[in-house]
Amino acid sequence: MSVTDWFSQRERRRYTRTGGGQGRPGPSEVADGIWVQCPGCKRALLERELAEKVRVCSGCGHHFAMTPTERIASLVDDGTFTEIDASLTPRDPLGFVAVKSYAESLSAAREKSGANEAVLTGRAAIAGAGVVLGVMDFRFIGASMGSVVGERVTRAFELATEERLPAVMVTASGGARMQEGMLSLMQMAKTSAAVRRHSDAGLPYLSILTNPTYGGVTASFAVLADVIFAEPGAMIGFAGPRLVEQTIRQKLPKGFQTSESMLKHGMIDRIVARTELRDTVALMLSYLTPRAGGGAGV
Amino acid sequence: MSVTDWFSQRERRRYTRTGGGQGRPGPSEVADGIWVQCPGCKRALLERELAEKVRVCSGCGHHFAMTPTERIASLVDDGTFTEIDASLTPRDPLGFVAVKSYAESLSAAREKSGANEAVLTGRAAIAGAGVVLGVMDFRFIGASMGSVVGERVTRAFELATEERLPAVMVTASGGARMQEGMLSLMQMAKTSAAVRRHSDAGLPYLSILTNPTYGGVTASFAVLADVIFAEPGAMIGFAGPRLVEQTIRQKLPKGFQTSESMLKHGMIDRIVARTELRDTVALMLSYLTPRAGGGAGV
Amino acid sequence: MTRRHVMEFERPLFALEDKLDELRRLDTAENPELTAEIEALALELVRLRAATYEHLDPWARVQIARHPDRPKTEHYVGALFDDVVEVHGDRTFGDDEAIFAGFGTLAGGRRVAVLGHRKGVDTKSNIRRNFGSPHPEGYRKAMRVMRLADKFGLPLVTFLDTAGAYPGIEAEERGQALAIAESLSLLSGLRVPVICVGIGEGGSGGALAIGFGDRLIMLENAYYSVISPEMCSNILYKDPAQASTAAACLKLTAGELVELGIADEVIPEPTGGAHRDSVPVITAVGVAVERALADLDGIAPEGLVQTRYERLRAIGEYDS
Amino acid sequence: MTRRHVMEFERPLFALEDKLDELRRLDTAENPELTAEIEALALELVRLRAATYEHLDPWARVQIARHPDRPKTEHYVGALFDDVVEVHGDRTFGDDEAIFAGFGTLAGGRRVAVLGHRKGVDTKSNIRRNFGSPHPEGYRKAMRVMRLADKFGLPLVTFLDTAGAYPGIEAEERGQALAIAESLSLLSGLRVPVICVGIGEGGSGGALAIGFGDRLIMLENAYYSVISPEMCSNILYKDPAQASTAAACLKLTAGELVELGIADEVIPEPTGGAHRDSVPVITAVGVAVERALADLDGIAPEGLVQTRYERLRAIGEYDS
Ligand SMILES: [Zn+2]
Ligand SMILES: [Zn+2]
């Protein structure tokens, strides 16, 4: 199906089905009747409607956090996502113990998110075109990047390289997984190297930075894309705002580290509202098709 | 001869011969007895001594302008320079007439400089290593780049590519040769393309920006080098300071467009005093040797 | 209605038109002798209009190229491409709105990368776009799109309309010269077709940075020059009033550039300039661009780079 | 003589030393009982010195790694390379003195490219070098030298000594994250040997940007960590006083990094740390670097890139 056909089709069913709702983990099914207050405009929003509206406030356009399931439902063609590397699960290589032990943090995270790690990777189709997709889950220890996140992202790019598919990454992260020490830091280099091989093969990579994307994820695969999108009002940076404030001992400028500031400073290509995201990604990818010759560019 | 042997040899005869003097065009032979005032420290300097000291003021280190002949004598191994493309001479493609006709400007320039165009190109050796060298001559219509300058520079890079030699360009220029209209502007693209082919072949290019280097020369081959040197206190920029001042209607910051400012703003690699130039160029080139494989880089 | 922008060379014509309108508003019944005078003036007006527009001198064309109502890159991008996606930023310092950078699909269905100087279409956008005079980050954004075009095999179409790269302190300090030079180098090596369209002003290096390739299409009244007539007049004539003479000497018009072997094709404009009736002009540009791309179909990437180099190699006149 | 810099864990030792010096200045003839006490203290001092330095805990090593008198990149570059040529600038915005970038020749005659975090050796240079915490332009300068190393086939040697990339407003606004990410990508693709030496602090992404390759050589008391013990203590222990515990948990010492398969070799330091006697340490680093380069001799460029990738690929612990 051509992108254009697909667009016309999409118009009919645009964000009207309860894909968001379906996507939510078990507990929230019963929560459809509850109300949520919008931090943007303080309006009270019906959870069910929010889910139907890709979790964007109908009043002020505030973008609420999304679960990977909701994200996938809102971004790819229905029923096309198939997860890969789900069996990769974290260890506790350093036997890390703080206020909570790493083991405790992991089980709490599994409990809270229903996921077994902070990124979901797999095959999917957007506007009928195959992609390899990665979606991070901030509920899982702040979507910090440890060995499993690094390995899943790396394998996703390796799969995309092998099958000559575009890569799409929806990022969110507090940074590195401290509890895995240097093993987590090195995932920055590992994922960056995998992205490079994918790019050197002449293949397209589009990243979508969502709120919040920080630290080792921002400073590695998240910004190595051919085209970088960000959601409105997302906080994006390397060093966290608190650290910056402590370092410079002055107030931070208004809008510091928001997507809007990143755009102004030339770091991202576009800010795309979630309601437009699927179509814009499909359109963007329609331009970024591997050339016959392939290979590294100029 | 190895670079190191060459250095030790050089120590003995370092800038003691009257190479500068020999190099000067006829008239100044008789002028060796005359005095010149240094714009830097106002000292009166003996022309002959100035010539022996690579035209650097012994009092304040001010770098006086050099003729291509003096430049070559101070930069390459004695007697190794052989000019190429000397037969290329300018036409008046637009039949340009202003206060002076282009034809008049050209003959005046030939008269004044003893040269037939604003750049001298050829083969030479530095520390025993073969290079293709270009030296611009500000006395010739402000070393503006017209068809001949563009063609000589382009051929110099083509020769260097063919013979797998490093390229060294000593630049000075007021910009484009207005009297050749768009033909002169296009020389920016032509020379840049030739530099790119030389670089894509894995070959080294070192440029030396001298006072003043502006306009179309700065914005083309002059800054496309692997390593960029500049002489102290040289004025370097794209737009001339007067134009900038008129545009922004405010005073220019102190040191604006000097080599020192270019270094501070990350645009050049080093400021090298003329007395150190030959050795520093030789040393730098000793690191920039084409790799076995060659070809374009990462 | 706001008073139309009057160009110097049009003044006598517009004066006559106004005079005629005035007379026509008078009652000819009361002054029958008017009728004859009106007919005479009307005839005169036809002659003058012909004289004014039939043989525009270069300086007049420069004024037309700068006309505020002249169609801008914004208009061409909007009219000639579907599914336009603009991209932003140089990934190092900022996003320069004086340069449009993005992707679009031509009527024929070709997907291409698009670059253009963007002057803005009203005072507010004029200011945001710095009247189409880019800073280094504008050229660095353009280079990002050039690399994407090369990587993904998208032909590149560029629209030229700038008085020149911005000659400001920060522009110089952030490497205006380096950004332009690197853009020239990159353009020369792109493994995709590059079609440039001169739609208005072609101001020196600031235009050239995205202004050469495999084809250069010029609008009849667009100009492309090594220096502005005004600056040339100041420098070479020591007299700001000689801009008109300088414009003639510089051989900066579309027709002259074809003669010089720099431009390939001239797209005619309606009498008085593209601002009088932009639709046919914009349409003609679209047709010319698609034709140029069709001409280059099937040439291998290396072939394109080699041919582009030989094209540049041939530019310049000298004795040997 | 200025008072030496005392590290927390050395306090008891230095206290005892001072006490002993004091007693020794007294006249033992007048108080014969002193002699015995002095002997006792001297013995105690030997025991304590051993106890203090024999088994340094990670937090003690972090303090040694940060010791102001510890040999810096400046010292290694000065001592290990002849014919050093420093290069400057990122060609887009500025020259960051927190990063040394240049070329040098090792004793064995190998010409190499050299990068290093540069903290400065006195207050004046500390400030100019921003205490070794780079801005984006520092990494962009480093990338220029990486590309030159690749183009001209020069092995790359990097010296790691930074508390981290500078977390300032402008650093963030000019793309600290992008500069680091691009540097990681570039490093992974270099077609020349890359040898990294941890000489002091290895602060997170700011160190990693020039801190991985074909070999990682660590000084005995250098550390390399995903986060500083202090920040980790604040975040995971909700208590700034737990830095020492955090340092132990993070497995950031040279020895532990070898066990984790991240570092390849540990270079021993004299009792108390490299600042006590830097010459043998610097010499040992030179030997180790030349040995590492010799190991990699004759590996084809593509082989280096592939092996480096597999090396990275192997890092990470998980169940599958
Ligand atoms: Zn709201
Ligand atoms: Zn002086």
PDB file of N, CA, C and O and ligand atoms in Angstrom, chain A residues 38 40-41 57 59-60 62, ligand 1:
ATOM      1  N   CYS A  38      -4.861  17.403  34.612  1.00  0.00           N
ATOM      2  CA  CYS A  38      -3.795  17.756  33.676  1.00  0.00           C
ATOM      3  C   CYS A  38      -2.829  18.735  34.344  1.00  0.00           C
ATOM      4  O   CYS A  38      -3.254  19.804  34.794  1.00  0.00           O
ATOM      5  N   GLY A  40      -0.830  20.524  32.926  1.00  0.00           N
ATOM      6  CA  GLY A  40      -0.707  21.716  32.075  1.00  0.00           C
ATOM      7  C   GLY A  40      -1.782  22.735  32.382  1.00  0.00           C
ATOM      8  O   GLY A  40      -1.500  23.895  32.687  1.00  0.00           O
ATOM      9  N   CYS A  41      -3.041  22.308  32.320  1.00  0.00           N
ATOM     10  CA  CYS A  41      -4.147  23.267  32.442  1.00  0.00           C
ATOM     11  C   CYS A  41      -5.045  22.984  33.648  1.00  0.00           C
ATOM     12  O   CYS A  41      -6.085  23.628  33.809  1.00  0.00           O
ATOM     13  N   CYS A  57      -3.764  16.052  26.354  1.00  0.00           N
ATOM     14  CA  CYS A  57      -4.860  16.805  26.956  1.00  0.00           C
ATOM     15  C   CYS A  57      -5.628  17.567  25.881  1.00  0.00           C
ATOM     16  O   CYS A  57      -5.038  18.325  25.098  1.00  0.00           O
ATOM     17  N   GLY A  59      -7.486  19.915  26.397  1.00  0.00           N
ATOM     18  CA  GLY A  59      -7.559  21.331  26.756  1.00  0.00           C
ATOM     19  C   GLY A  59      -6.322  22.099  26.329  1.00  0.00           C
ATOM     20  O   GLY A  59      -6.411  23.099  25.606  1.00  0.00           O
ATOM     21  N   CYS A  60      -5.136  21.633  26.760  1.00  0.00           N
ATOM     22  CA  CYS A  60      -3.911  22.420  26.537  1.00  0.00           C
ATOM     23  C   CYS A  60      -2.886  21.679  25.690  1.00  0.00           C
ATOM     24  O   CYS A  60      -1.817  22.220  25.410  1.00  0.00           O
ATOM     25  N   HIS A  62      -1.157  19.160  26.587  1.00  0.00           N
ATOM     26  CA  HIS A  62      -0.104  18.530  27.386  1.00  0.00           C
ATOM     27  C   HIS A  62       0.021  17.051  27.009  1.00  0.00           C
ATOM     28  O   HIS A  62      -0.975  16.357  26.857  1.00  0.00           O
TER      29      HIS A  62
HETATM   30 ZN    ZN E   1      -4.235  20.310  29.838  1.00  0.00          ZN
END
